[in-house]
mmCIF file with all atom_site columns, C-alpha atoms in Angstrom:
data_model
loop_
_atom_site.group_PDB
_atom_site.id
_atom_site.type_symbol
_atom_site.label_atom_id
_atom_site.label_alt_id
_atom_site.label_comp_id
_atom_site.label_asym_id
_atom_site.label_entity_id
_atom_site.label_seq_id
_atom_site.pdbx_PDB_ins_code
_atom_site.Cartn_x
_atom_site.Cartn_y
_atom_site.Cartn_z
_atom_site.occupancy
_atom_site.B_iso_or_equiv
_atom_site.pdbx_formal_charge
_atom_site.auth_seq_id
_atom_site.auth_comp_id
_atom_site.auth_asym_id
_atom_site.auth_atom_id
_atom_site.pdbx_PDB_model_num
ATOM 1   C CA . ALA A 1 1   ? -22.630 38.508 -147.893 1.00 74.00 ? 1   ALA A CA 1
ATOM 2   C CA . GLN A 1 2   ? -21.832 34.920 -147.145 1.00 86.00 ? 2   GLN A CA 1
ATOM 3   C CA . THR A 1 3   ? -24.556 32.282 -147.241 1.00 93.00 ? 3   THR A CA 1
ATOM 4   C CA . VAL A 1 4   ? -24.496 28.682 -146.106 1.00 97.00 ? 4   VAL A CA 1
ATOM 5   C CA . THR A 1 5   ? -27.034 26.174 -147.366 1.00 97.00 ? 5   THR A CA 1
ATOM 6   C CA . GLN A 1 6   ? -27.890 22.805 -145.914 1.00 97.00 ? 6   GLN A CA 1
ATOM 7   C CA . SER A 1 7   ? -30.477 21.188 -148.163 1.00 96.00 ? 7   SER A CA 1
ATOM 8   C CA . GLN A 1 8   ? -31.252 18.190 -145.963 1.00 96.00 ? 8   GLN A CA 1
ATOM 9   C CA . PRO A 1 9   ? -33.489 19.217 -143.041 1.00 96.00 ? 9   PRO A CA 1
ATOM 10  C CA . GLU A 1 10  ? -33.549 15.710 -141.608 1.00 97.00 ? 10  GLU A CA 1
ATOM 11  C CA . MET A 1 11  ? -31.751 12.423 -142.198 1.00 97.00 ? 11  MET A CA 1
ATOM 12  C CA . SER A 1 12  ? -31.781 8.975  -140.661 1.00 97.00 ? 12  SER A CA 1
ATOM 13  C CA . VAL A 1 13  ? -29.102 6.302  -140.546 1.00 97.00 ? 13  VAL A CA 1
ATOM 14  C CA . GLN A 1 14  ? -28.810 2.884  -138.980 1.00 98.00 ? 14  GLN A CA 1
ATOM 15  C CA . GLU A 1 15  ? -26.298 2.408  -136.244 1.00 97.00 ? 15  GLU A CA 1
ATOM 16  C CA . ALA A 1 16  ? -22.856 1.394  -137.595 1.00 97.00 ? 16  ALA A CA 1
ATOM 17  C CA . GLU A 1 17  ? -23.631 2.675  -141.088 1.00 97.00 ? 17  GLU A CA 1
ATOM 18  C CA . THR A 1 18  ? -22.176 5.688  -142.895 1.00 98.00 ? 18  THR A CA 1
ATOM 19  C CA . VAL A 1 19  ? -24.009 8.912  -143.629 1.00 98.00 ? 19  VAL A CA 1
ATOM 20  C CA . THR A 1 20  ? -23.067 12.072 -145.511 1.00 98.00 ? 20  THR A CA 1
ATOM 21  C CA . LEU A 1 21  ? -24.461 15.513 -144.716 1.00 98.00 ? 21  LEU A CA 1
ATOM 22  C CA . SER A 1 22  ? -24.319 18.140 -147.444 1.00 98.00 ? 22  SER A CA 1
ATOM 23  C CA . CYS A 1 23  ? -23.384 21.797 -147.249 1.00 98.00 ? 23  CYS A CA 1
ATOM 24  C CA . THR A 1 24  ? -22.786 24.445 -149.863 1.00 98.00 ? 24  THR A CA 1
ATOM 25  C CA . TYR A 1 25  ? -21.730 28.014 -149.332 1.00 97.00 ? 25  TYR A CA 1
ATOM 26  C CA . ASP A 1 26  ? -21.303 31.191 -151.255 1.00 96.00 ? 26  ASP A CA 1
ATOM 27  C CA . THR A 1 27  ? -18.474 33.651 -150.756 1.00 94.00 ? 27  THR A CA 1
ATOM 28  C CA . SER A 1 28  ? -16.197 35.936 -152.699 1.00 92.00 ? 28  SER A CA 1
ATOM 29  C CA . GLU A 1 29  ? -13.379 35.477 -150.191 1.00 91.00 ? 29  GLU A CA 1
ATOM 30  C CA . ASN A 1 30  ? -10.393 33.301 -150.962 1.00 89.00 ? 30  ASN A CA 1
ATOM 31  C CA . ASN A 1 31  ? -9.256  32.523 -147.434 1.00 90.00 ? 31  ASN A CA 1
ATOM 32  C CA . TYR A 1 32  ? -11.750 31.312 -144.895 1.00 93.00 ? 32  TYR A CA 1
ATOM 33  C CA . TYR A 1 33  ? -12.647 28.545 -142.478 1.00 93.00 ? 33  TYR A CA 1
ATOM 34  C CA . LEU A 1 34  ? -15.427 25.983 -142.599 1.00 95.00 ? 34  LEU A CA 1
ATOM 35  C CA . PHE A 1 35  ? -16.834 24.056 -139.695 1.00 96.00 ? 35  PHE A CA 1
ATOM 36  C CA . TRP A 1 36  ? -19.305 21.425 -138.703 1.00 97.00 ? 36  TRP A CA 1
ATOM 37  C CA . TYR A 1 37  ? -20.865 21.913 -135.295 1.00 97.00 ? 37  TYR A CA 1
ATOM 38  C CA . LYS A 1 38  ? -23.102 19.414 -133.521 1.00 97.00 ? 38  LYS A CA 1
ATOM 39  C CA . GLN A 1 39  ? -25.973 20.339 -131.202 1.00 95.00 ? 39  GLN A CA 1
ATOM 40  C CA . PRO A 1 40  ? -27.279 17.288 -129.296 1.00 93.00 ? 40  PRO A CA 1
ATOM 41  C CA . PRO A 1 41  ? -30.789 17.529 -127.857 1.00 89.00 ? 41  PRO A CA 1
ATOM 42  C CA . SER A 1 42  ? -30.793 19.973 -124.939 1.00 80.00 ? 42  SER A CA 1
ATOM 43  C CA . ARG A 1 43  ? -27.013 20.131 -124.835 1.00 84.00 ? 43  ARG A CA 1
ATOM 44  C CA . GLN A 1 44  ? -24.302 22.546 -125.859 1.00 91.00 ? 44  GLN A CA 1
ATOM 45  C CA . MET A 1 45  ? -23.170 22.925 -129.401 1.00 93.00 ? 45  MET A CA 1
ATOM 46  C CA . ILE A 1 46  ? -19.732 21.433 -129.925 1.00 94.00 ? 46  ILE A CA 1
ATOM 47  C CA . LEU A 1 47  ? -17.203 21.530 -132.729 1.00 94.00 ? 47  LEU A CA 1
ATOM 48  C CA . VAL A 1 48  ? -17.040 18.377 -134.829 1.00 96.00 ? 48  VAL A CA 1
ATOM 49  C CA . ILE A 1 49  ? -14.475 19.292 -137.451 1.00 95.00 ? 49  ILE A CA 1
ATOM 50  C CA . ARG A 1 50  ? -12.697 22.302 -138.917 1.00 94.00 ? 50  ARG A CA 1
ATOM 51  C CA . GLN A 1 51  ? -11.265 22.977 -142.379 1.00 94.00 ? 51  GLN A CA 1
ATOM 52  C CA . GLU A 1 52  ? -9.048  25.834 -143.498 1.00 91.00 ? 52  GLU A CA 1
ATOM 53  C CA . ALA A 1 53  ? -9.733  26.797 -147.085 1.00 92.00 ? 53  ALA A CA 1
ATOM 54  C CA . TYR A 1 54  ? -6.068  27.093 -148.055 1.00 90.00 ? 54  TYR A CA 1
ATOM 55  C CA . LYS A 1 55  ? -5.473  23.464 -147.081 1.00 89.00 ? 55  LYS A CA 1
ATOM 56  C CA . GLN A 1 56  ? -6.251  21.075 -149.907 1.00 85.00 ? 56  GLN A CA 1
ATOM 57  C CA . GLN A 1 57  ? -6.203  18.033 -147.676 1.00 92.00 ? 57  GLN A CA 1
ATOM 58  C CA . ASN A 1 58  ? -9.600  17.116 -146.261 1.00 95.00 ? 58  ASN A CA 1
ATOM 59  C CA . ALA A 1 59  ? -9.839  17.257 -142.488 1.00 94.00 ? 59  ALA A CA 1
ATOM 60  C CA . THR A 1 60  ? -10.552 14.110 -140.488 1.00 95.00 ? 60  THR A CA 1
ATOM 61  C CA . GLU A 1 61  ? -11.367 13.576 -136.832 1.00 94.00 ? 61  GLU A CA 1
ATOM 62  C CA . ASN A 1 62  ? -11.766 9.911  -135.935 1.00 96.00 ? 62  ASN A CA 1
ATOM 63  C CA . ARG A 1 63  ? -15.065 8.790  -137.491 1.00 97.00 ? 63  ARG A CA 1
ATOM 64  C CA . PHE A 1 64  ? -15.739 12.225 -138.979 1.00 98.00 ? 64  PHE A CA 1
ATOM 65  C CA . SER A 1 65  ? -14.305 13.426 -142.265 1.00 97.00 ? 65  SER A CA 1
ATOM 66  C CA . VAL A 1 66  ? -15.107 16.111 -144.777 1.00 98.00 ? 66  VAL A CA 1
ATOM 67  C CA . ASN A 1 67  ? -15.126 16.370 -148.538 1.00 97.00 ? 67  ASN A CA 1
ATOM 68  C CA . PHE A 1 68  ? -14.042 19.938 -149.241 1.00 97.00 ? 68  PHE A CA 1
ATOM 69  C CA . GLN A 1 69  ? -14.465 21.068 -152.839 1.00 96.00 ? 69  GLN A CA 1
ATOM 70  C CA . LYS A 1 70  ? -13.334 24.686 -152.941 1.00 95.00 ? 70  LYS A CA 1
ATOM 71  C CA . ALA A 1 71  ? -14.177 25.366 -156.572 1.00 94.00 ? 71  ALA A CA 1
ATOM 72  C CA . ALA A 1 72  ? -17.652 23.931 -156.130 1.00 95.00 ? 72  ALA A CA 1
ATOM 73  C CA . LYS A 1 73  ? -18.032 25.636 -152.734 1.00 96.00 ? 73  LYS A CA 1
ATOM 74  C CA . SER A 1 74  ? -19.094 22.371 -151.212 1.00 97.00 ? 74  SER A CA 1
ATOM 75  C CA . PHE A 1 75  ? -18.274 21.044 -147.758 1.00 97.00 ? 75  PHE A CA 1
ATOM 76  C CA . SER A 1 76  ? -19.903 17.733 -146.860 1.00 98.00 ? 76  SER A CA 1
ATOM 77  C CA . LEU A 1 77  ? -19.524 15.774 -143.628 1.00 98.00 ? 77  LEU A CA 1
ATOM 78  C CA . LYS A 1 78  ? -19.179 12.009 -143.598 1.00 98.00 ? 78  LYS A CA 1
ATOM 79  C CA . ILE A 1 79  ? -19.869 10.117 -140.410 1.00 98.00 ? 79  ILE A CA 1
ATOM 80  C CA . SER A 1 80  ? -18.622 6.539  -140.430 1.00 98.00 ? 80  SER A CA 1
ATOM 81  C CA . ASP A 1 81  ? -19.740 3.775  -138.078 1.00 97.00 ? 81  ASP A CA 1
ATOM 82  C CA . SER A 1 82  ? -22.638 5.924  -136.836 1.00 98.00 ? 82  SER A CA 1
ATOM 83  C CA . GLN A 1 83  ? -23.379 5.709  -133.129 1.00 97.00 ? 83  GLN A CA 1
ATOM 84  C CA . LEU A 1 84  ? -26.519 6.522  -131.165 1.00 96.00 ? 84  LEU A CA 1
ATOM 85  C CA . GLY A 1 85  ? -24.666 9.428  -129.585 1.00 95.00 ? 85  GLY A CA 1
ATOM 86  C CA . ASP A 1 86  ? -24.320 11.016 -133.006 1.00 97.00 ? 86  ASP A CA 1
ATOM 87  C CA . THR A 1 87  ? -28.027 11.860 -132.948 1.00 97.00 ? 87  THR A CA 1
ATOM 88  C CA . ALA A 1 88  ? -28.091 15.674 -133.056 1.00 97.00 ? 88  ALA A CA 1
ATOM 89  C CA . MET A 1 89  ? -28.565 18.756 -135.173 1.00 97.00 ? 89  MET A CA 1
ATOM 90  C CA . TYR A 1 90  ? -25.550 19.357 -137.360 1.00 98.00 ? 90  TYR A CA 1
ATOM 91  C CA . PHE A 1 91  ? -24.715 22.859 -138.476 1.00 97.00 ? 91  PHE A CA 1
ATOM 92  C CA . CYS A 1 92  ? -22.352 23.793 -141.250 1.00 98.00 ? 92  CYS A CA 1
ATOM 93  C CA . ALA A 1 93  ? -20.665 27.139 -140.672 1.00 96.00 ? 93  ALA A CA 1
ATOM 94  C CA . PHE A 1 94  ? -18.450 29.621 -142.517 1.00 95.00 ? 94  PHE A CA 1
ATOM 95  C CA . MET A 1 95  ? -16.063 32.206 -141.126 1.00 92.00 ? 95  MET A CA 1
ATOM 96  C CA . GLY A 1 96  ? -13.985 34.676 -143.127 1.00 89.00 ? 96  GLY A CA 1
ATOM 97  C CA . GLN A 1 97  ? -10.289 34.734 -142.381 1.00 83.00 ? 97  GLN A CA 1
ATOM 98  C CA . ASN A 1 98  ? -10.308 37.993 -140.466 1.00 77.00 ? 98  ASN A CA 1
ATOM 99  C CA . ASN A 1 99  ? -13.879 37.950 -139.325 1.00 77.00 ? 99  ASN A CA 1
ATOM 100 C CA . PHE A 1 100 ? -13.330 37.464 -135.596 1.00 77.00 ? 100 PHE A CA 1
ATOM 101 C CA . ASN A 1 101 ? -15.659 34.586 -134.881 1.00 84.00 ? 101 ASN A CA 1
ATOM 102 C CA . LYS A 1 102 ? -18.483 36.006 -136.984 1.00 90.00 ? 102 LYS A CA 1
ATOM 103 C CA . PHE A 1 103 ? -19.932 32.737 -138.199 1.00 93.00 ? 103 PHE A CA 1
ATOM 104 C CA . TYR A 1 104 ? -22.542 32.211 -140.854 1.00 95.00 ? 104 TYR A CA 1
ATOM 105 C CA . PHE A 1 105 ? -24.486 29.073 -140.032 1.00 96.00 ? 105 PHE A CA 1
ATOM 106 C CA . GLY A 1 106 ? -26.600 26.873 -142.237 1.00 97.00 ? 106 GLY A CA 1
ATOM 107 C CA . SER A 1 107 ? -30.120 25.958 -141.204 1.00 96.00 ? 107 SER A CA 1
ATOM 108 C CA . GLY A 1 108 ? -29.017 22.608 -139.851 1.00 97.00 ? 108 GLY A CA 1
ATOM 109 C CA . THR A 1 109 ? -29.600 18.927 -140.552 1.00 97.00 ? 109 THR A CA 1
ATOM 110 C CA . LYS A 1 110 ? -31.292 16.827 -137.916 1.00 97.00 ? 110 LYS A CA 1
ATOM 111 C CA . LEU A 1 111 ? -29.599 13.422 -137.867 1.00 98.00 ? 111 LEU A CA 1
ATOM 112 C CA . ASN A 1 112 ? -31.335 10.473 -136.273 1.00 97.00 ? 112 ASN A CA 1
ATOM 113 C CA . VAL A 1 113 ? -29.256 7.377  -135.651 1.00 97.00 ? 113 VAL A CA 1
ATOM 114 C CA . LYS A 1 114 ? -31.483 4.339  -135.300 1.00 97.00 ? 114 LYS A CA 1
ATOM 115 C CA . PRO A 1 115 ? -30.553 1.203  -133.338 1.00 95.00 ? 115 PRO A CA 1
ATOM 116 C CA . LYS B 2 1   ? -11.920 22.930 -116.598 1.00 67.00 ? 1   LYS B CA 1
ATOM 117 C CA . ALA B 2 2   ? -15.214 24.764 -116.272 1.00 79.00 ? 2   ALA B CA 1
ATOM 118 C CA . GLY B 2 3   ? -17.141 25.362 -119.464 1.00 92.00 ? 3   GLY B CA 1
ATOM 119 C CA . VAL B 2 4   ? -18.954 28.439 -120.670 1.00 96.00 ? 4   VAL B CA 1
ATOM 120 C CA . THR B 2 5   ? -21.579 29.486 -118.163 1.00 97.00 ? 5   THR B CA 1
ATOM 121 C CA . GLN B 2 6   ? -24.647 31.452 -119.107 1.00 97.00 ? 6   GLN B CA 1
ATOM 122 C CA . THR B 2 7   ? -27.144 32.972 -116.707 1.00 97.00 ? 7   THR B CA 1
ATOM 123 C CA . PRO B 2 8   ? -30.047 32.977 -116.392 1.00 97.00 ? 8   PRO B CA 1
ATOM 124 C CA . ARG B 2 9   ? -30.948 29.787 -118.227 1.00 96.00 ? 9   ARG B CA 1
ATOM 125 C CA . TYR B 2 10  ? -34.599 30.670 -118.630 1.00 97.00 ? 10  TYR B CA 1
ATOM 126 C CA . LEU B 2 11  ? -36.477 33.912 -118.333 1.00 96.00 ? 11  LEU B CA 1
ATOM 127 C CA . ILE B 2 12  ? -39.836 35.362 -119.227 1.00 98.00 ? 12  ILE B CA 1
ATOM 128 C CA . LYS B 2 13  ? -40.340 39.035 -119.947 1.00 97.00 ? 13  LYS B CA 1
ATOM 129 C CA . THR B 2 14  ? -43.130 41.180 -121.328 1.00 97.00 ? 14  THR B CA 1
ATOM 130 C CA . ARG B 2 15  ? -43.007 43.470 -124.329 1.00 97.00 ? 15  ARG B CA 1
ATOM 131 C CA . GLY B 2 16  ? -41.281 46.753 -123.653 1.00 97.00 ? 16  GLY B CA 1
ATOM 132 C CA . GLN B 2 17  ? -39.122 45.452 -120.831 1.00 98.00 ? 17  GLN B CA 1
ATOM 133 C CA . GLN B 2 18  ? -35.378 45.047 -121.019 1.00 98.00 ? 18  GLN B CA 1
ATOM 134 C CA . VAL B 2 19  ? -33.195 42.058 -120.249 1.00 98.00 ? 19  VAL B CA 1
ATOM 135 C CA . THR B 2 20  ? -29.551 41.449 -119.422 1.00 98.00 ? 20  THR B CA 1
ATOM 136 C CA . LEU B 2 21  ? -27.888 38.114 -120.073 1.00 98.00 ? 21  LEU B CA 1
ATOM 137 C CA . SER B 2 22  ? -24.537 37.084 -118.673 1.00 98.00 ? 22  SER B CA 1
ATOM 138 C CA . CYS B 2 23  ? -21.780 34.860 -120.001 1.00 98.00 ? 23  CYS B CA 1
ATOM 139 C CA . SER B 2 24  ? -18.657 33.629 -118.230 1.00 98.00 ? 24  SER B CA 1
ATOM 140 C CA . PRO B 2 25  ? -16.142 32.223 -120.704 1.00 96.00 ? 25  PRO B CA 1
ATOM 141 C CA . ILE B 2 26  ? -13.704 29.393 -120.228 1.00 95.00 ? 26  ILE B CA 1
ATOM 142 C CA . SER B 2 27  ? -10.711 30.509 -118.205 1.00 93.00 ? 27  SER B CA 1
ATOM 143 C CA . GLY B 2 28  ? -8.072  31.952 -120.495 1.00 90.00 ? 28  GLY B CA 1
ATOM 144 C CA . HIS B 2 29  ? -10.456 32.682 -123.345 1.00 91.00 ? 29  HIS B CA 1
ATOM 145 C CA . ARG B 2 30  ? -10.503 36.331 -124.270 1.00 91.00 ? 30  ARG B CA 1
ATOM 146 C CA . SER B 2 31  ? -13.054 36.225 -127.070 1.00 92.00 ? 31  SER B CA 1
ATOM 147 C CA . VAL B 2 32  ? -16.775 36.052 -126.404 1.00 95.00 ? 32  VAL B CA 1
ATOM 148 C CA . SER B 2 33  ? -19.375 35.861 -129.155 1.00 95.00 ? 33  SER B CA 1
ATOM 149 C CA . TRP B 2 34  ? -23.149 36.012 -128.938 1.00 97.00 ? 34  TRP B CA 1
ATOM 150 C CA . TYR B 2 35  ? -25.644 34.316 -131.228 1.00 97.00 ? 35  TYR B CA 1
ATOM 151 C CA . GLN B 2 36  ? -29.417 34.325 -131.432 1.00 98.00 ? 36  GLN B CA 1
ATOM 152 C CA . GLN B 2 37  ? -31.071 31.004 -132.303 1.00 95.00 ? 37  GLN B CA 1
ATOM 153 C CA . THR B 2 38  ? -34.684 30.875 -133.470 1.00 95.00 ? 38  THR B CA 1
ATOM 154 C CA . PRO B 2 39  ? -36.636 28.241 -135.409 1.00 91.00 ? 39  PRO B CA 1
ATOM 155 C CA . GLY B 2 40  ? -37.339 30.698 -138.221 1.00 89.00 ? 40  GLY B CA 1
ATOM 156 C CA . GLN B 2 41  ? -34.009 32.490 -138.644 1.00 92.00 ? 41  GLN B CA 1
ATOM 157 C CA . GLY B 2 42  ? -31.649 29.861 -137.306 1.00 93.00 ? 42  GLY B CA 1
ATOM 158 C CA . LEU B 2 43  ? -28.371 30.947 -135.761 1.00 95.00 ? 43  LEU B CA 1
ATOM 159 C CA . GLN B 2 44  ? -27.521 34.586 -136.262 1.00 96.00 ? 44  GLN B CA 1
ATOM 160 C CA . PHE B 2 45  ? -24.412 36.418 -135.112 1.00 96.00 ? 45  PHE B CA 1
ATOM 161 C CA . LEU B 2 46  ? -24.974 39.303 -132.727 1.00 97.00 ? 46  LEU B CA 1
ATOM 162 C CA . PHE B 2 47  ? -21.506 40.535 -131.763 1.00 95.00 ? 47  PHE B CA 1
ATOM 163 C CA . GLU B 2 48  ? -18.053 39.510 -130.651 1.00 94.00 ? 48  GLU B CA 1
ATOM 164 C CA . TYR B 2 49  ? -15.807 40.965 -127.975 1.00 94.00 ? 49  TYR B CA 1
ATOM 165 C CA . PHE B 2 50  ? -12.102 40.540 -127.423 1.00 92.00 ? 50  PHE B CA 1
ATOM 166 C CA . SER B 2 51  ? -10.258 42.186 -124.548 1.00 90.00 ? 51  SER B CA 1
ATOM 167 C CA . GLU B 2 52  ? -13.217 44.464 -123.819 1.00 94.00 ? 52  GLU B CA 1
ATOM 168 C CA . THR B 2 53  ? -13.443 45.681 -127.428 1.00 94.00 ? 53  THR B CA 1
ATOM 169 C CA . GLN B 2 54  ? -16.256 44.898 -129.812 1.00 94.00 ? 54  GLN B CA 1
ATOM 170 C CA . ARG B 2 55  ? -14.502 43.616 -132.919 1.00 91.00 ? 55  ARG B CA 1
ATOM 171 C CA . ASN B 2 56  ? -17.504 42.612 -134.958 1.00 90.00 ? 56  ASN B CA 1
ATOM 172 C CA . LYS B 2 57  ? -21.250 42.950 -134.953 1.00 93.00 ? 57  LYS B CA 1
ATOM 173 C CA . GLY B 2 58  ? -24.160 41.468 -136.841 1.00 94.00 ? 58  GLY B CA 1
ATOM 174 C CA . ASN B 2 59  ? -27.212 43.052 -138.384 1.00 94.00 ? 59  ASN B CA 1
ATOM 175 C CA . PHE B 2 60  ? -29.344 43.602 -135.340 1.00 96.00 ? 60  PHE B CA 1
ATOM 176 C CA . PRO B 2 61  ? -31.038 46.826 -134.258 1.00 96.00 ? 61  PRO B CA 1
ATOM 177 C CA . GLY B 2 62  ? -29.460 49.089 -131.686 1.00 96.00 ? 62  GLY B CA 1
ATOM 178 C CA . ARG B 2 63  ? -31.739 47.628 -129.006 1.00 97.00 ? 63  ARG B CA 1
ATOM 179 C CA . PHE B 2 64  ? -29.210 44.811 -128.829 1.00 98.00 ? 64  PHE B CA 1
ATOM 180 C CA . SER B 2 65  ? -26.010 45.777 -127.079 1.00 97.00 ? 65  SER B CA 1
ATOM 181 C CA . GLY B 2 66  ? -23.216 44.107 -125.238 1.00 97.00 ? 66  GLY B CA 1
ATOM 182 C CA . ARG B 2 67  ? -20.054 44.625 -123.307 1.00 97.00 ? 67  ARG B CA 1
ATOM 183 C CA . GLN B 2 68  ? -17.107 42.716 -121.965 1.00 97.00 ? 68  GLN B CA 1
ATOM 184 C CA . PHE B 2 69  ? -15.376 43.198 -118.658 1.00 97.00 ? 69  PHE B CA 1
ATOM 185 C CA . SER B 2 70  ? -11.693 42.999 -117.817 1.00 95.00 ? 70  SER B CA 1
ATOM 186 C CA . ASN B 2 71  ? -12.124 39.409 -116.590 1.00 94.00 ? 71  ASN B CA 1
ATOM 187 C CA . SER B 2 72  ? -13.563 38.497 -120.031 1.00 94.00 ? 72  SER B CA 1
ATOM 188 C CA . ARG B 2 73  ? -17.072 38.001 -118.703 1.00 97.00 ? 73  ARG B CA 1
ATOM 189 C CA . SER B 2 74  ? -19.637 39.427 -121.069 1.00 98.00 ? 74  SER B CA 1
ATOM 190 C CA . GLU B 2 75  ? -23.155 40.705 -120.878 1.00 98.00 ? 75  GLU B CA 1
ATOM 191 C CA . MET B 2 76  ? -25.690 41.412 -123.561 1.00 98.00 ? 76  MET B CA 1
ATOM 192 C CA . ASN B 2 77  ? -28.681 43.647 -123.152 1.00 98.00 ? 77  ASN B CA 1
ATOM 193 C CA . VAL B 2 78  ? -31.882 43.858 -125.116 1.00 98.00 ? 78  VAL B CA 1
ATOM 194 C CA . SER B 2 79  ? -34.029 46.908 -124.506 1.00 96.00 ? 79  SER B CA 1
ATOM 195 C CA . THR B 2 80  ? -37.665 47.508 -125.415 1.00 97.00 ? 80  THR B CA 1
ATOM 196 C CA . LEU B 2 81  ? -38.333 43.817 -125.921 1.00 97.00 ? 81  LEU B CA 1
ATOM 197 C CA . GLU B 2 82  ? -40.466 42.668 -128.819 1.00 97.00 ? 82  GLU B CA 1
ATOM 198 C CA . LEU B 2 83  ? -42.231 39.351 -129.300 1.00 97.00 ? 83  LEU B CA 1
ATOM 199 C CA . GLY B 2 84  ? -39.738 38.481 -132.027 1.00 96.00 ? 84  GLY B CA 1
ATOM 200 C CA . ASP B 2 85  ? -36.879 38.638 -129.543 1.00 97.00 ? 85  ASP B CA 1
ATOM 201 C CA . SER B 2 86  ? -38.023 35.329 -128.081 1.00 98.00 ? 86  SER B CA 1
ATOM 202 C CA . ALA B 2 87  ? -35.085 33.034 -128.749 1.00 97.00 ? 87  ALA B CA 1
ATOM 203 C CA . LEU B 2 88  ? -32.258 30.988 -127.377 1.00 96.00 ? 88  LEU B CA 1
ATOM 204 C CA . TYR B 2 89  ? -29.274 33.282 -126.876 1.00 98.00 ? 89  TYR B CA 1
ATOM 205 C CA . LEU B 2 90  ? -26.002 31.440 -127.121 1.00 97.00 ? 90  LEU B CA 1
ATOM 206 C CA . CYS B 2 91  ? -22.664 32.639 -125.879 1.00 97.00 ? 91  CYS B CA 1
ATOM 207 C CA . ALA B 2 92  ? -19.428 31.145 -127.141 1.00 96.00 ? 92  ALA B CA 1
ATOM 208 C CA . SER B 2 93  ? -15.870 31.705 -126.050 1.00 95.00 ? 93  SER B CA 1
ATOM 209 C CA . SER B 2 94  ? -12.564 31.041 -127.761 1.00 91.00 ? 94  SER B CA 1
ATOM 210 C CA . ARG B 2 95  ? -8.907  31.894 -127.486 1.00 82.00 ? 95  ARG B CA 1
ATOM 211 C CA . GLY B 2 96  ? -9.433  34.078 -130.517 1.00 64.00 ? 96  GLY B CA 1
ATOM 212 C CA . THR B 2 97  ? -6.077  33.515 -132.137 1.00 66.00 ? 97  THR B CA 1
ATOM 213 C CA . GLY B 2 98  ? -3.687  30.848 -133.288 1.00 62.00 ? 98  GLY B CA 1
ATOM 214 C CA . GLU B 2 99  ? -4.194  27.454 -134.825 1.00 56.00 ? 99  GLU B CA 1
ATOM 215 C CA . LYS B 2 100 ? -7.481  26.975 -133.030 1.00 66.00 ? 100 LYS B CA 1
ATOM 216 C CA . THR B 2 101 ? -8.983  29.976 -134.790 1.00 73.00 ? 101 THR B CA 1
ATOM 217 C CA . GLY B 2 102 ? -12.721 29.638 -134.996 1.00 76.00 ? 102 GLY B CA 1
ATOM 218 C CA . GLU B 2 103 ? -13.001 26.877 -132.437 1.00 87.00 ? 103 GLU B CA 1
ATOM 219 C CA . LEU B 2 104 ? -15.922 28.067 -130.364 1.00 92.00 ? 104 LEU B CA 1
ATOM 220 C CA . PHE B 2 105 ? -16.993 26.648 -127.033 1.00 93.00 ? 105 PHE B CA 1
ATOM 221 C CA . PHE B 2 106 ? -20.687 27.245 -126.500 1.00 95.00 ? 106 PHE B CA 1
ATOM 222 C CA . GLY B 2 107 ? -22.715 27.638 -123.359 1.00 96.00 ? 107 GLY B CA 1
ATOM 223 C CA . GLU B 2 108 ? -26.095 26.005 -122.863 1.00 95.00 ? 108 GLU B CA 1
ATOM 224 C CA . GLY B 2 109 ? -27.846 29.244 -123.703 1.00 96.00 ? 109 GLY B CA 1
ATOM 225 C CA . SER B 2 110 ? -30.355 31.571 -122.141 1.00 97.00 ? 110 SER B CA 1
ATOM 226 C CA . ARG B 2 111 ? -33.889 30.952 -123.332 1.00 97.00 ? 111 ARG B CA 1
ATOM 227 C CA . LEU B 2 112 ? -35.834 34.194 -123.448 1.00 98.00 ? 112 LEU B CA 1
ATOM 228 C CA . THR B 2 113 ? -39.596 34.240 -123.845 1.00 98.00 ? 113 THR B CA 1
ATOM 229 C CA . VAL B 2 114 ? -41.277 37.569 -124.501 1.00 97.00 ? 114 VAL B CA 1
ATOM 230 C CA . LEU B 2 115 ? -45.017 37.731 -123.792 1.00 96.00 ? 115 LEU B CA 1
#
């Protein structure tokens, strides 16, 4: 079975600074997808960034980028120029290639962006 | 474009009762997934439907069931409610195929309290 581990329950960062959220996973599959989802307080969960395991290039989406280390089974999220609106729970998630939206989520990291 | 709509948003039931939750996906999305979110267990996959067929299911007892209609709307049912079923039930829709594989659009959830 797949497992996803987020070892940082809570983190804080000053506005405009950079923060990195950690995620490790365990799988025996070779092809899969990794995601970071964001759940703002009392709002819907939304996709932040997506990485396909067969792609060596790290995904980036504006201020969000990942450091994907396949051999180490590590998938960290870097948020640059943090904004107050980035305050949320961040979930790392794994999906097998043919697993039809069956996600395995980590326990989440609560990020507080301070003014 | 309307987002994923879940009804009811909040409900209170007593042990032994049953409950039905509804999810209307984004127009054009044929895949609907259900997740249970609790403080103790985090986000856990319940099942996924695509074109009225259940393609995948998680490790939940048979008291948890679901279905999808021809218009892609989905319902999930929990029978013989237990205290431990108290949770936020999240529905997510996606196109299910193509380069956006795994990109889920979540609803706001249905918060179930079992007394």
